[in-house]
């Protein structure tokens, strides 16, 4: 696994019935995803499959980049570094914190 790069993506998702986030209360969420893959296409495919298993509809993959080829705004972020290493070691998609919204913000 260590020869494969780790890709980081930002996904916008919508919870479906049976999801950990209640679709009756949560309209959507954004989450950083980390996966070891040979290329971006395979990384996005793995992320979509993992999110579907967790009962999320993928609204958009806003970006997907090779972690080693990007300068991050906070390169020493311990959570990000741990998730990159977990993705590399375990070979499974890892997720950061889900930042959710209710949709009530639209109602004014």
XYZ file of C-alpha atoms in Angstrom:
108
model
C 0.000 0.000 0.000
C 2.815 2.410 0.764
C 3.722 2.828 -2.921
C 0.330 4.376 -3.657
C -0.259 8.072 -3.104
C -2.931 9.250 -0.685
C -5.614 11.430 -2.205
C -7.576 13.977 -0.210
C -11.008 15.050 -1.399
C -13.734 17.377 -0.214
C -17.138 15.777 -0.624
C -20.572 17.325 -0.216
C -23.091 14.711 0.847
C -26.742 14.319 1.713
C -27.753 11.731 4.337
C -30.173 9.007 3.244
C -32.486 6.796 5.298
C -30.402 4.548 7.534
C -27.514 7.008 7.724
C -25.846 7.949 11.020
C -26.960 11.556 10.390
C -30.747 11.869 10.482
C -31.954 12.960 7.014
C -35.063 14.442 8.681
C -32.855 16.894 10.581
C -29.704 17.233 8.460
C -29.909 18.642 4.926
C -26.281 17.995 4.028
C -22.665 17.924 5.090
C -19.147 18.427 3.831
C -16.322 16.078 4.752
C -12.672 15.612 3.861
C -11.969 12.107 2.645
C -8.573 10.385 2.554
C -7.783 7.313 0.454
C -4.741 5.503 -0.854
C -5.194 4.941 -4.591
C -3.150 4.691 -7.792
C -4.822 7.747 -9.322
C -7.529 10.384 -8.835
C -10.191 8.450 -10.747
C -9.779 5.390 -8.528
C -9.691 7.575 -5.413
C -13.011 9.221 -6.316
C -14.533 5.812 -7.111
C -13.456 4.449 -3.694
C -14.761 7.548 -1.885
C -18.145 7.349 -3.625
C -18.442 3.631 -2.766
C -17.509 4.183 0.897
C -20.000 7.043 1.263
C -22.750 4.973 -0.387
C -22.067 2.162 2.103
C -22.544 4.689 4.917
C -25.870 5.753 3.309
C -24.834 9.132 1.913
C -25.778 10.494 -1.486
C -22.747 12.221 -2.993
C -23.872 15.665 -4.145
C -20.429 16.749 -5.327
C -16.737 15.955 -5.029
C -15.483 19.534 -4.943
C -11.834 18.552 -5.371
C -9.553 15.536 -5.137
C -5.777 15.970 -4.973
C -2.654 13.971 -4.228
C -1.734 14.894 -0.659
C 1.986 15.029 -1.484
C 1.525 17.539 -4.308
C -0.417 20.224 -2.440
C 0.541 22.918 0.029
C -2.119 22.917 2.724
C -3.224 25.941 4.726
C -2.329 24.035 7.901
C 0.239 21.367 6.956
C 0.902 20.347 10.574
C -2.768 19.584 11.299
C -2.510 16.447 13.435
C -5.933 15.087 12.437
C -5.128 15.396 8.740
C -1.716 13.763 9.171
C -3.246 10.891 11.160
C -5.947 10.321 8.532
C -3.374 10.316 5.705
C -1.325 7.689 7.566
C -4.432 5.623 8.395
C -5.506 5.684 4.735
C -2.013 4.582 3.694
C -1.728 1.849 6.334
C -5.289 0.457 6.253
C -6.053 0.885 2.553
C -9.575 2.092 3.410
C -11.240 5.466 2.979
C -10.860 7.616 6.083
C -13.149 10.527 6.910
C -12.527 13.752 8.765
C -15.248 15.530 10.698
C -18.616 15.838 8.955
C -19.620 19.526 8.939
C -23.414 19.346 8.698
C -26.190 21.874 8.176
C -29.915 21.667 8.718
C -31.275 23.690 5.833
C -32.976 26.038 8.266
C -30.405 28.670 7.352
C -32.258 29.083 4.032
C -35.544 29.859 5.747
C -35.664 33.569 6.594
